[in-house]
mmCIF file of C-alpha atoms in Angstrom:
data_model
loop_
_atom_site.group_PDB
_atom_site.id
_atom_site.type_symbol
_atom_site.label_atom_id
_atom_site.label_comp_id
_atom_site.label_asym_id
_atom_site.label_seq_id
_atom_site.Cartn_x
_atom_site.Cartn_y
_atom_site.Cartn_z
ATOM 1 C CA MET A 1 0.607 42.512 -61.826
ATOM 2 C CA ASN A 2 -0.411 46.005 -62.896
ATOM 3 C CA ASN A 3 3.195 47.109 -62.731
ATOM 4 C CA ILE A 4 4.276 44.201 -64.927
ATOM 5 C CA PHE A 5 1.621 44.893 -67.566
ATOM 6 C CA THR A 6 2.339 48.629 -67.515
ATOM 7 C CA ILE A 7 6.067 48.081 -68.067
ATOM 8 C CA GLY A 8 5.327 45.464 -70.743
ATOM 9 C CA TRP A 9 2.904 47.671 -72.659
ATOM 10 C CA ASN A 10 5.384 50.549 -72.504
ATOM 11 C CA MET A 11 8.050 48.223 -73.967
ATOM 12 C CA VAL A 12 5.689 47.325 -76.844
ATOM 13 C CA LYS A 13 4.976 50.975 -77.621
ATOM 14 C CA ARG A 14 8.656 51.888 -77.529
ATOM 15 C CA THR A 15 9.601 48.976 -79.788
ATOM 16 C CA ILE A 16 6.961 49.116 -82.546
ATOM 17 C CA GLY A 17 5.021 52.249 -81.644
ATOM 18 C CA SER A 18 6.940 54.375 -84.156
ATOM 19 C CA ARG A 19 7.218 54.119 -87.910
ATOM 20 C CA LYS A 20 10.892 53.195 -87.624
ATOM 21 C CA GLY A 21 10.217 50.476 -85.040
ATOM 22 C CA LEU A 22 7.371 48.994 -87.079
ATOM 23 C CA LEU A 23 9.561 48.940 -90.165
ATOM 24 C CA LEU A 24 12.611 47.519 -88.384
ATOM 25 C CA HIS A 25 10.984 44.874 -86.191
ATOM 26 C CA ILE A 26 7.876 43.805 -88.103
ATOM 27 C CA LEU A 27 8.049 44.712 -91.789
ATOM 28 C CA LEU A 28 11.748 44.062 -92.487
ATOM 29 C CA PRO A 29 11.946 40.556 -90.919
ATOM 30 C CA SER A 30 8.676 39.624 -92.614
ATOM 31 C CA LEU A 31 9.930 40.696 -96.040
ATOM 32 C CA VAL A 32 13.291 38.947 -95.587
ATOM 33 C CA VAL A 33 11.710 35.674 -94.462
ATOM 34 C CA ALA A 34 9.126 35.988 -97.244
ATOM 35 C CA GLY A 35 11.971 36.351 -99.737
ATOM 36 C CA ILE A 36 13.635 33.227 -98.359
ATOM 37 C CA VAL A 37 10.323 31.344 -98.575
ATOM 38 C CA SER A 38 9.745 32.444 -102.169
ATOM 39 C CA VAL A 39 13.263 31.368 -103.201
ATOM 40 C CA THR A 40 13.510 28.067 -101.341
ATOM 41 C CA GLY A 41 9.850 27.171 -101.737
ATOM 42 C CA GLY A 42 10.433 26.141 -105.349
ATOM 43 C CA MET A 43 13.578 24.149 -104.621
ATOM 44 C CA GLU A 44 11.780 20.840 -104.113
ATOM 45 C CA ASP A 45 12.853 17.689 -105.852
ATOM 46 C CA SER A 46 11.909 17.642 -109.554
ATOM 47 C CA ALA A 47 12.954 15.694 -112.603
ATOM 48 C CA ALA A 48 16.246 16.892 -114.060
ATOM 49 C CA VAL A 49 16.224 17.769 -117.748
ATOM 50 C CA LEU A 50 18.498 15.462 -119.768
ATOM 51 C CA LEU A 51 19.293 16.215 -123.395
ATOM 52 C CA TYR A 52 20.244 13.229 -125.524
ATOM 53 C CA THR A 53 21.172 12.186 -129.037
ATOM 54 C CA ASN A 54 20.935 8.502 -129.936
ATOM 55 C CA LYS A 55 22.809 7.535 -133.110
ATOM 56 C CA ASP A 56 22.745 3.832 -132.275
ATOM 57 C CA THR A 57 20.434 1.728 -134.452
ATOM 58 C CA GLY A 58 20.509 -1.322 -132.164
ATOM 59 C CA ALA A 59 18.647 -2.277 -129.011
ATOM 60 C CA ALA A 60 21.214 -1.057 -126.463
ATOM 61 C CA GLY A 61 20.873 2.655 -127.191
ATOM 62 C CA ASN A 62 17.099 2.493 -127.130
ATOM 63 C CA HIS A 63 17.159 0.428 -123.906
ATOM 64 C CA LEU A 64 19.361 3.028 -122.202
ATOM 65 C CA ILE A 65 16.920 5.817 -123.074
ATOM 66 C CA VAL A 66 13.914 3.751 -121.948
ATOM 67 C CA GLU A 67 15.533 2.935 -118.601
ATOM 68 C CA LEU A 68 16.418 6.574 -117.937
ATOM 69 C CA GLU A 69 12.878 7.631 -118.764
ATOM 70 C CA ASN A 70 11.261 4.879 -116.691
ATOM 71 C CA SER A 71 13.286 5.854 -113.643
ATOM 72 C CA GLY A 72 11.167 9.007 -113.329
ATOM 73 C CA ASP A 73 14.203 11.043 -112.297
ATOM 74 C CA TYR A 74 14.788 12.678 -115.670
ATOM 75 C CA LYS A 75 12.869 14.567 -118.300
ATOM 76 C CA LEU A 76 14.424 13.525 -121.604
ATOM 77 C CA ILE A 77 14.605 15.871 -124.577
ATOM 78 C CA GLU A 78 16.028 14.600 -127.866
ATOM 79 C CA ARG A 79 18.450 16.654 -129.949
ATOM 80 C CA SER A 80 19.160 16.046 -133.632
ATOM 81 C CA ASP A 81 22.958 15.795 -133.621
ATOM 82 C CA GLU A 82 26.031 16.258 -131.457
ATOM 83 C CA ALA A 83 26.420 19.950 -132.285
ATOM 84 C CA ASP A 84 22.820 20.629 -131.320
ATOM 85 C CA LEU A 85 23.361 18.645 -128.122
ATOM 86 C CA LYS A 86 26.420 20.682 -127.152
ATOM 87 C CA GLU A 87 24.605 23.925 -127.901
ATOM 88 C CA GLY A 88 21.725 22.869 -125.635
ATOM 89 C CA VAL A 89 24.105 22.110 -122.778
ATOM 90 C CA THR A 90 25.909 25.418 -123.276
ATOM 91 C CA SER A 91 22.566 27.247 -123.229
ATOM 92 C CA GLN A 92 21.685 25.400 -119.999
ATOM 93 C CA ASP A 93 18.580 23.852 -121.501
ATOM 94 C CA GLY A 94 19.331 20.735 -119.467
ATOM 95 C CA ALA A 95 21.453 19.502 -116.587
ATOM 96 C CA ALA A 96 23.596 17.453 -118.970
ATOM 97 C CA GLY A 97 23.728 16.012 -122.490
ATOM 98 C CA LEU A 98 24.027 12.291 -123.309
ATOM 99 C CA TRP A 99 25.670 11.264 -126.574
ATOM 100 C CA ILE A 100 25.101 7.653 -127.705
ATOM 101 C CA PRO A 101 27.387 6.937 -130.702
ATOM 102 C CA GLU A 102 26.851 4.670 -133.677
ATOM 103 C CA GLY A 103 27.714 1.034 -133.101
ATOM 104 C CA PHE A 104 26.967 1.227 -129.395
ATOM 105 C CA THR A 105 25.010 -2.056 -129.486
ATOM 106 C CA SER A 106 27.577 -3.926 -131.550
ATOM 107 C CA GLY A 107 30.351 -2.771 -129.235
ATOM 108 C CA ILE A 108 28.530 -4.108 -126.186
ATOM 109 C CA LEU A 109 27.836 -7.431 -127.954
ATOM 110 C CA GLN A 110 31.559 -7.738 -128.649
ATOM 111 C CA GLY A 111 32.354 -7.108 -124.990
ATOM 112 C CA LYS A 112 33.859 -3.648 -125.482
ATOM 113 C CA ALA A 113 33.545 -0.990 -122.789
ATOM 114 C CA PRO A 114 30.578 1.336 -123.466
ATOM 115 C CA GLN A 115 31.646 4.531 -125.235
ATOM 116 C CA LEU A 116 29.104 6.965 -123.811
ATOM 117 C CA THR A 117 29.741 10.702 -123.541
ATOM 118 C CA VAL A 118 28.021 12.948 -121.007
ATOM 119 C CA TYR A 119 28.391 16.670 -121.697
ATOM 120 C CA GLU A 120 28.028 19.095 -118.808
ATOM 121 C CA LEU A 121 28.588 22.827 -118.484
ATOM 122 C CA LYS A 122 29.496 22.459 -114.804
ATOM 123 C CA THR A 123 29.585 19.574 -112.398
ATOM 124 C CA THR A 124 26.368 19.357 -110.424
ATOM 125 C CA GLU A 125 24.592 16.736 -108.369
ATOM 126 C CA ASP A 126 22.243 16.011 -111.289
ATOM 127 C CA SER A 127 25.071 15.554 -113.806
ATOM 128 C CA ILE A 128 26.959 13.200 -111.476
ATOM 129 C CA LEU A 129 23.833 11.109 -110.894
ATOM 130 C CA ILE A 130 23.228 10.961 -114.647
ATOM 131 C CA LYS A 131 26.748 9.604 -115.200
ATOM 132 C CA MET A 132 26.288 7.023 -112.477
ATOM 133 C CA LYS A 133 22.907 5.924 -113.826
ATOM 134 C CA THR A 134 24.065 5.602 -117.440
ATOM 135 C CA ASP A 135 27.188 3.714 -116.368
ATOM 136 C CA ALA A 136 25.103 1.339 -114.250
ATOM 137 C CA VAL A 137 22.696 0.562 -117.110
ATOM 138 C CA ALA A 138 25.599 0.127 -119.572
ATOM 139 C CA VAL A 139 27.403 -2.287 -117.221
ATOM 140 C CA GLU A 140 24.220 -4.323 -116.855
ATOM 141 C CA MET A 141 23.888 -4.539 -120.634
ATOM 142 C CA LEU A 142 27.554 -5.531 -120.919
ATOM 143 C CA SER A 143 26.975 -8.351 -118.447
ATOM 144 C CA THR A 144 23.872 -9.447 -120.336
ATOM 145 C CA ALA A 145 25.789 -9.498 -123.619
ATOM 146 C CA ALA A 146 28.491 -11.678 -122.060
ATOM 147 C CA THR A 147 25.845 -14.161 -120.942
ATOM 148 C CA VAL A 148 24.289 -14.180 -124.424
ATOM 149 C CA ARG A 149 27.675 -14.852 -126.049
ATOM 150 C CA LYS A 150 28.319 -17.821 -123.817
ATOM 151 C CA ALA A 151 24.853 -19.297 -124.380
ATOM 152 C CA SER A 152 24.776 -18.721 -128.131
ATOM 153 C CA ALA A 153 26.288 -21.326 -130.451
ATOM 154 C CA THR A 154 25.304 -19.676 -133.718
ATOM 155 C CA GLY A 155 26.204 -16.437 -135.558
ATOM 156 C CA SER A 156 26.095 -12.883 -134.364
ATOM 157 C CA THR A 157 22.591 -12.353 -135.744
ATOM 158 C CA ASP A 158 21.210 -14.903 -133.357
ATOM 159 C CA SER A 159 23.140 -13.299 -130.488
ATOM 160 C CA GLU A 160 21.748 -9.879 -131.295
ATOM 161 C CA GLU A 161 18.199 -11.227 -131.442
ATOM 162 C CA ARG A 162 18.571 -12.878 -128.053
ATOM 163 C CA PHE A 163 20.156 -9.759 -126.620
ATOM 164 C CA THR A 164 17.286 -7.612 -127.910
ATOM 165 C CA ALA A 165 14.700 -10.010 -126.498
ATOM 166 C CA ILE A 166 16.324 -9.952 -123.056
ATOM 167 C CA LEU A 167 16.430 -6.147 -123.035
ATOM 168 C CA LYS A 168 12.756 -5.970 -124.030
ATOM 169 C CA GLN A 169 11.922 -8.346 -121.200
ATOM 170 C CA ALA A 170 14.009 -6.292 -118.752
ATOM 171 C CA GLU A 171 12.139 -3.097 -119.708
ATOM 172 C CA GLU A 172 8.900 -4.641 -118.437
ATOM 173 C CA HIS A 173 10.352 -4.841 -114.903
ATOM 174 C CA ASN A 174 8.369 -7.894 -113.918
ATOM 175 C CA VAL A 175 10.605 -8.283 -110.873
ATOM 176 C CA GLY A 176 10.145 -5.268 -108.649
ATOM 177 C CA SER A 177 10.354 -4.175 -105.032
ATOM 178 C CA ILE A 178 8.000 -3.002 -102.341
ATOM 179 C CA ARG A 179 8.503 0.623 -101.397
ATOM 180 C CA THR A 180 8.906 1.205 -97.688
ATOM 181 C CA ASP A 181 10.188 4.795 -97.771
ATOM 182 C CA TYR A 182 7.310 7.173 -98.497
ATOM 183 C CA ASN A 183 9.317 10.373 -97.925
ATOM 184 C CA LEU A 184 7.894 10.760 -94.419
ATOM 185 C CA TYR A 185 10.627 13.157 -93.396
ATOM 186 C CA PRO A 186 10.851 16.942 -93.422
ATOM 187 C CA ARG A 187 12.017 18.744 -96.512
ATOM 188 C CA GLN A 188 15.446 20.312 -96.379
ATOM 189 C CA THR A 189 14.011 23.683 -97.412
ATOM 190 C CA LEU A 190 11.758 23.671 -94.335
ATOM 191 C CA GLY A 191 14.857 23.538 -92.135
ATOM 192 C CA VAL A 192 16.380 26.487 -94.011
ATOM 193 C CA ILE A 193 13.213 28.568 -93.646
ATOM 194 C CA THR A 194 12.873 27.693 -89.959
ATOM 195 C CA GLY A 195 16.519 28.525 -89.292
ATOM 196 C CA MET A 196 16.285 31.917 -90.993
ATOM 197 C CA THR A 197 13.046 32.686 -89.147
ATOM 198 C CA LEU A 198 14.666 31.858 -85.810
ATOM 199 C CA MET A 199 17.638 34.058 -86.629
ATOM 200 C CA PHE A 200 15.454 37.091 -87.315
ATOM 201 C CA LEU A 201 13.287 36.415 -84.271
ATOM 202 C CA MET A 202 16.397 36.286 -82.115
ATOM 203 C CA SER A 203 17.509 39.643 -83.473
ATOM 204 C CA LEU A 204 14.815 41.072 -81.224
ATOM 205 C CA VAL A 205 17.209 40.329 -78.349
ATOM 206 C CA THR A 206 19.434 43.210 -79.459
ATOM 207 C CA SER A 207 16.504 45.630 -79.454
ATOM 208 C CA SER A 208 15.328 44.504 -76.019
ATOM 209 C CA VAL A 209 18.792 44.823 -74.515
ATOM 210 C CA SER A 210 19.228 48.269 -76.067
ATOM 211 C CA LEU A 211 15.955 49.506 -74.541
ATOM 212 C CA ILE A 212 16.838 48.123 -71.127
ATOM 213 C CA MET A 213 20.261 49.731 -71.337
ATOM 214 C CA ALA A 214 18.628 53.033 -72.324
ATOM 215 C CA ASP A 215 16.440 52.831 -69.214
ATOM 216 C CA ARG A 216 19.499 52.125 -67.102
ATOM 217 C CA ARG A 217 21.502 54.958 -68.654
ATOM 218 C CA GLY A 218 18.623 57.450 -68.299
ATOM 219 C CA ARG A 219 17.963 56.286 -64.712
ATOM 220 C CA THR A 220 14.380 55.403 -65.705
ATOM 221 C CA MET A 221 14.865 51.924 -64.236
ATOM 222 C CA MET A 222 16.191 53.433 -60.989
ATOM 223 C CA ARG A 223 13.122 55.649 -60.682
ATOM 224 C CA MET A 224 10.818 52.681 -61.343
ATOM 225 C CA PHE A 225 12.610 50.680 -58.649
ATOM 226 C CA SER A 226 12.074 53.480 -56.130
ATOM 227 C CA ALA A 227 8.375 53.840 -57.033
ATOM 228 C CA PRO A 228 8.428 51.149 -55.474
ATOM 229 C CA VAL A 229 8.520 48.450 -58.169
ATOM 230 C CA ARG A 230 10.391 45.285 -57.428
ATOM 231 C CA SER A 231 13.294 43.997 -59.469
ATOM 232 C CA TYR A 232 11.446 40.893 -60.661
ATOM 233 C CA GLU A 233 8.493 43.035 -61.798
ATOM 234 C CA ILE A 234 10.801 45.169 -63.937
ATOM 235 C CA ALA A 235 12.399 42.044 -65.406
ATOM 236 C CA LEU A 236 9.025 40.385 -66.061
ATOM 237 C CA GLY A 237 7.629 43.581 -67.562
ATOM 238 C CA ASN A 238 10.475 43.931 -70.039
ATOM 239 C CA PHE A 239 10.258 40.176 -70.726
ATOM 240 C CA LEU A 240 6.499 40.343 -71.359
ATOM 241 C CA GLY A 241 6.712 43.417 -73.597
ATOM 242 C CA SER A 242 9.426 41.960 -75.802
ATOM 243 C CA PHE A 243 7.600 38.638 -75.924
ATOM 244 C CA MET A 244 4.401 40.369 -77.139
ATOM 245 C CA VAL A 245 6.387 42.064 -79.907
ATOM 246 C CA GLY A 246 7.847 38.679 -80.816
ATOM 247 C CA LEU A 247 4.375 37.112 -81.027
ATOM 248 C CA ILE A 248 3.258 39.869 -83.393
ATOM 249 C CA GLN A 249 6.364 39.302 -85.481
ATOM 250 C CA ILE A 250 5.705 35.536 -85.626
ATOM 251 C CA ALA A 251 2.063 36.025 -86.601
ATOM 252 C CA VAL A 252 2.944 38.412 -89.435
ATOM 253 C CA VAL A 253 5.735 36.176 -90.790
ATOM 254 C CA LEU A 254 3.615 33.011 -90.753
ATOM 255 C CA SER A 255 0.572 34.756 -92.236
ATOM 256 C CA LEU A 256 2.658 36.156 -95.067
ATOM 257 C CA GLY A 257 4.236 32.784 -95.845
ATOM 258 C CA LYS A 258 1.066 30.687 -95.510
ATOM 259 C CA TRP A 259 -1.701 32.785 -97.023
ATOM 260 C CA VAL A 260 0.133 35.259 -99.259
ATOM 261 C CA LEU A 261 2.998 33.177 -100.678
ATOM 262 C CA ARG A 262 1.008 29.911 -100.354
ATOM 263 C CA TYR A 263 3.962 28.007 -98.925
ATOM 264 C CA ASP A 264 3.128 24.599 -97.452
ATOM 265 C CA TYR A 265 4.972 24.328 -94.143
ATOM 266 C CA GLU A 266 3.810 20.682 -93.814
ATOM 267 C CA VAL A 267 3.231 21.458 -90.142
ATOM 268 C CA PRO A 268 -0.052 22.571 -88.509
ATOM 269 C CA MET A 269 0.118 26.323 -88.199
ATOM 270 C CA TYR A 270 -0.805 26.349 -84.511
ATOM 271 C CA LEU A 271 2.027 23.922 -83.781
ATOM 272 C CA TYR A 272 4.538 25.913 -85.823
ATOM 273 C CA PHE A 273 3.396 29.044 -83.976
ATOM 274 C CA LEU A 274 3.857 27.321 -80.608
ATOM 275 C CA VAL A 275 7.394 26.232 -81.515
ATOM 276 C CA LEU A 276 8.396 29.757 -82.517
ATOM 277 C CA ALA A 277 6.672 31.209 -79.424
ATOM 278 C CA ALA A 278 8.581 28.787 -77.172
ATOM 279 C CA PHE A 279 11.810 29.830 -78.862
ATOM 280 C CA MET A 280 10.867 33.477 -78.361
ATOM 281 C CA LEU A 281 10.501 32.807 -74.621
ATOM 282 C CA VAL A 282 14.090 31.592 -74.516
ATOM 283 C CA SER A 283 15.267 34.550 -76.582
ATOM 284 C CA MET A 284 13.678 36.988 -74.151
ATOM 285 C CA GLY A 285 15.309 35.094 -71.286
ATOM 286 C CA ILE A 286 18.639 35.582 -73.024
ATOM 287 C CA ALA A 287 17.851 39.285 -73.429
ATOM 288 C CA GLY A 288 17.089 39.652 -69.720
ATOM 289 C CA THR A 289 20.262 37.838 -68.696
ATOM 290 C CA VAL A 290 22.484 39.802 -71.055
ATOM 291 C CA ALA A 291 20.911 43.098 -70.007
ATOM 292 C CA GLY A 292 21.654 42.227 -66.394
ATOM 293 C CA LEU A 293 25.278 41.436 -67.162
ATOM 294 C CA ILE A 294 26.077 44.449 -69.339
ATOM 295 C CA ARG A 295 26.724 47.737 -67.602
ATOM 296 C CA ASN A 296 28.355 49.639 -70.451
ATOM 297 C CA PRO A 297 25.809 50.434 -73.230
ATOM 298 C CA ASN A 298 28.629 50.565 -75.772
ATOM 299 C CA ASN A 299 28.990 46.792 -75.429
ATOM 300 C CA THR A 300 25.513 46.034 -76.782
ATOM 301 C CA GLY A 301 26.924 46.033 -80.306
ATOM 302 C CA MET A 302 28.903 42.901 -79.428
ATOM 303 C CA LEU A 303 25.729 40.821 -79.055
ATOM 304 C CA ASN A 304 25.646 39.769 -82.699
ATOM 305 C CA THR A 305 29.275 38.685 -82.609
ATOM 306 C CA LEU A 306 29.306 36.924 -79.245
ATOM 307 C CA ILE A 307 25.777 35.518 -78.893
ATOM 308 C CA LEU A 308 23.409 35.708 -81.865
ATOM 309 C CA THR A 309 25.598 34.517 -84.739
ATOM 310 C CA PRO A 310 27.515 31.779 -82.832
ATOM 311 C CA THR A 311 24.341 30.283 -81.333
ATOM 312 C CA CYS A 312 22.602 30.291 -84.718
ATOM 313 C CA MET A 313 25.601 28.566 -86.286
ATOM 314 C CA LEU A 314 25.839 25.922 -83.556
ATOM 315 C CA GLY A 315 22.065 25.484 -83.445
ATOM 316 C CA GLY A 316 21.759 24.468 -87.094
ATOM 317 C CA CYS A 317 20.138 27.581 -88.587
ATOM 318 C CA PHE A 318 22.575 27.701 -91.509
ATOM 319 C CA TRP A 319 23.411 24.016 -92.121
ATOM 320 C CA PRO A 320 22.390 20.562 -90.856
ATOM 321 C CA LEU A 321 23.851 19.537 -87.518
ATOM 322 C CA SER A 322 24.891 16.186 -88.990
ATOM 323 C CA ILE A 323 27.760 17.770 -90.952
ATOM 324 C CA MET A 324 29.359 19.271 -87.837
ATOM 325 C CA PRO A 325 32.023 17.498 -85.732
ATOM 326 C CA ASP A 326 30.847 15.451 -82.754
ATOM 327 C CA TYR A 327 31.983 17.965 -80.145
ATOM 328 C CA MET A 328 30.032 20.737 -81.899
ATOM 329 C CA GLN A 329 26.937 18.528 -82.108
ATOM 330 C CA LYS A 330 27.176 18.032 -78.343
ATOM 331 C CA ALA A 331 27.524 21.784 -77.829
ATOM 332 C CA ALA A 332 24.400 22.287 -79.975
ATOM 333 C CA ASN A 333 22.329 20.642 -77.218
ATOM 334 C CA PHE A 334 22.682 23.875 -75.236
ATOM 335 C CA MET A 335 21.359 26.030 -78.111
ATOM 336 C CA PRO A 336 17.603 26.765 -78.238
ATOM 337 C CA GLN A 337 17.722 26.879 -82.056
ATOM 338 C CA LYS A 338 18.553 23.174 -82.166
ATOM 339 C CA TRP A 339 15.495 22.184 -80.142
ATOM 340 C CA ALA A 340 13.160 24.502 -82.047
ATOM 341 C CA ILE A 341 14.301 23.077 -85.393
ATOM 342 C CA GLN A 342 14.048 19.545 -83.992
ATOM 343 C CA ALA A 343 10.462 20.189 -82.876
ATOM 344 C CA VAL A 344 9.520 21.395 -86.366
ATOM 345 C CA ASP A 345 11.211 18.357 -87.942
ATOM 346 C CA ILE A 346 9.328 15.972 -85.631
ATOM 347 C CA ALA A 347 6.007 17.652 -86.426
ATOM 348 C CA ALA A 348 6.729 17.645 -90.176
ATOM 349 C CA ALA A 349 7.510 13.914 -90.007
ATOM 350 C CA GLY A 350 4.121 13.235 -88.407
ATOM 351 C CA GLY A 351 5.305 12.944 -84.793
ATOM 352 C CA GLY A 352 2.882 13.577 -81.940
ATOM 353 C CA TRP A 353 3.157 15.059 -78.485
ATOM 354 C CA ASP A 354 4.707 11.842 -77.219
ATOM 355 C CA GLU A 355 7.820 12.989 -79.121
ATOM 356 C CA LEU A 356 7.316 16.759 -79.081
ATOM 357 C CA TRP A 357 7.222 17.068 -75.311
ATOM 358 C CA LEU A 358 11.013 16.812 -75.027
ATOM 359 C CA PRO A 359 12.020 19.838 -77.190
ATOM 360 C CA PHE A 360 9.174 21.908 -75.705
ATOM 361 C CA ALA A 361 10.197 20.957 -72.173
ATOM 362 C CA ILE A 362 13.838 21.861 -72.849
ATOM 363 C CA LEU A 363 12.875 25.217 -74.377
ATOM 364 C CA GLY A 364 10.599 25.960 -71.415
ATOM 365 C CA LEU A 365 13.314 25.005 -68.928
ATOM 366 C CA MET A 366 15.829 27.233 -70.711
ATOM 367 C CA ALA A 367 13.385 30.169 -70.605
ATOM 368 C CA VAL A 368 12.680 29.756 -66.870
ATOM 369 C CA ILE A 369 16.362 29.469 -65.933
ATOM 370 C CA LEU A 370 17.414 32.455 -68.037
ATOM 371 C CA LEU A 371 14.541 34.601 -66.765
ATOM 372 C CA ALA A 372 15.403 33.733 -63.166
ATOM 373 C CA ILE A 373 19.056 34.608 -63.738
ATOM 374 C CA GLY A 374 18.083 37.859 -65.465
ATOM 375 C CA SER A 375 15.788 38.875 -62.598
ATOM 376 C CA ALA A 376 18.496 38.125 -60.033
ATOM 377 C CA ILE A 377 21.281 40.091 -61.712
ATOM 378 C CA LEU A 378 19.268 42.969 -63.220
ATOM 379 C CA ARG A 379 19.950 45.334 -60.237
ATOM 380 C CA PRO A 380 17.726 48.224 -61.389
ATOM 381 C CA ASN A 381 19.035 50.455 -58.561
ATOM 382 C CA GLU A 382 22.374 50.703 -60.408
ATOM 383 C CA ALA A 383 22.938 53.076 -63.290
ATOM 384 C CA GLY A 384 25.063 52.302 -66.313
ATOM 385 C CA ILE A 385 28.738 53.103 -66.454
ATOM 386 C CA ASN A 386 28.219 56.105 -68.731
ATOM 387 C CA ALA A 387 25.105 57.334 -66.934
#
């Protein structure tokens, strides 16, 4: 055990013992993840700003505004005229601008298609939803007006009064629904932050492989093996040292996000730490396996292209797995990133250990298998090709 701890502590000192190592492996990932947290942390759902101008003097225009406001999805700001409305949209004071023309109510009472205009500087999700909502309310009013026309046997004044009364009654929303969805699911921004954190944690694989290759090239590993130190002790020592560096990196990143930037991860910090630590175990297993396979130190630069970036893409670090084809979703089951993100999602949704055991067990199994393979193929008695 002393040999393992000695090799591990030496790995820690070589990785973050210098100013360059501390900057590269601790400070830089922490600042990058902190920047992602600060940007995405304010991207939660909020009411879209809707500019409007209502030139209609009847009940339909007012009812449309009331329904949009009561939905809670929009913050309505009134503008004086159409020119002012267009200027507000151009200045990006709101997601879109709604123009309700004169005679809007009379047109609906006559059965004419609603002549609403939605101004937008660019097509966004908010502007599309605004169009859909206004069209839905206008169609409902058109249907109500048709019913009033059929039921009314007197003049248009009587029809308008009945139409107004029905709209007033509809605004009270006496018939409602029981909410069953209380947003008990993880926020999309949490997945983005977790994915970026995993990507930077996995970048430690490159550093670990480079140090192991340096030991092989300088015959340091060969001298350790003849000390005598067994092959598995060398593998475990390098594994333990890199894992300790990873734990320090995780602690700094989480502390910066939680207590400095005040970001709510919606997951207990100890549980989030355990998920990232389990992922780090797998990453170090990957490092040990790759270091055992590579004999030419010039090939270490291919890690990002062949291992880190593809696994992060397949594992869902950059986008949700649901948008990928079925065969890629099946391939994602072999990526540790997928199971780490799934564990965070389960915890954020309120899941307990009866659900969390599966991703943790898979991550642990991956780490054991990769570490065993790395120990078997490390061959510390062999020098590198260029040694």
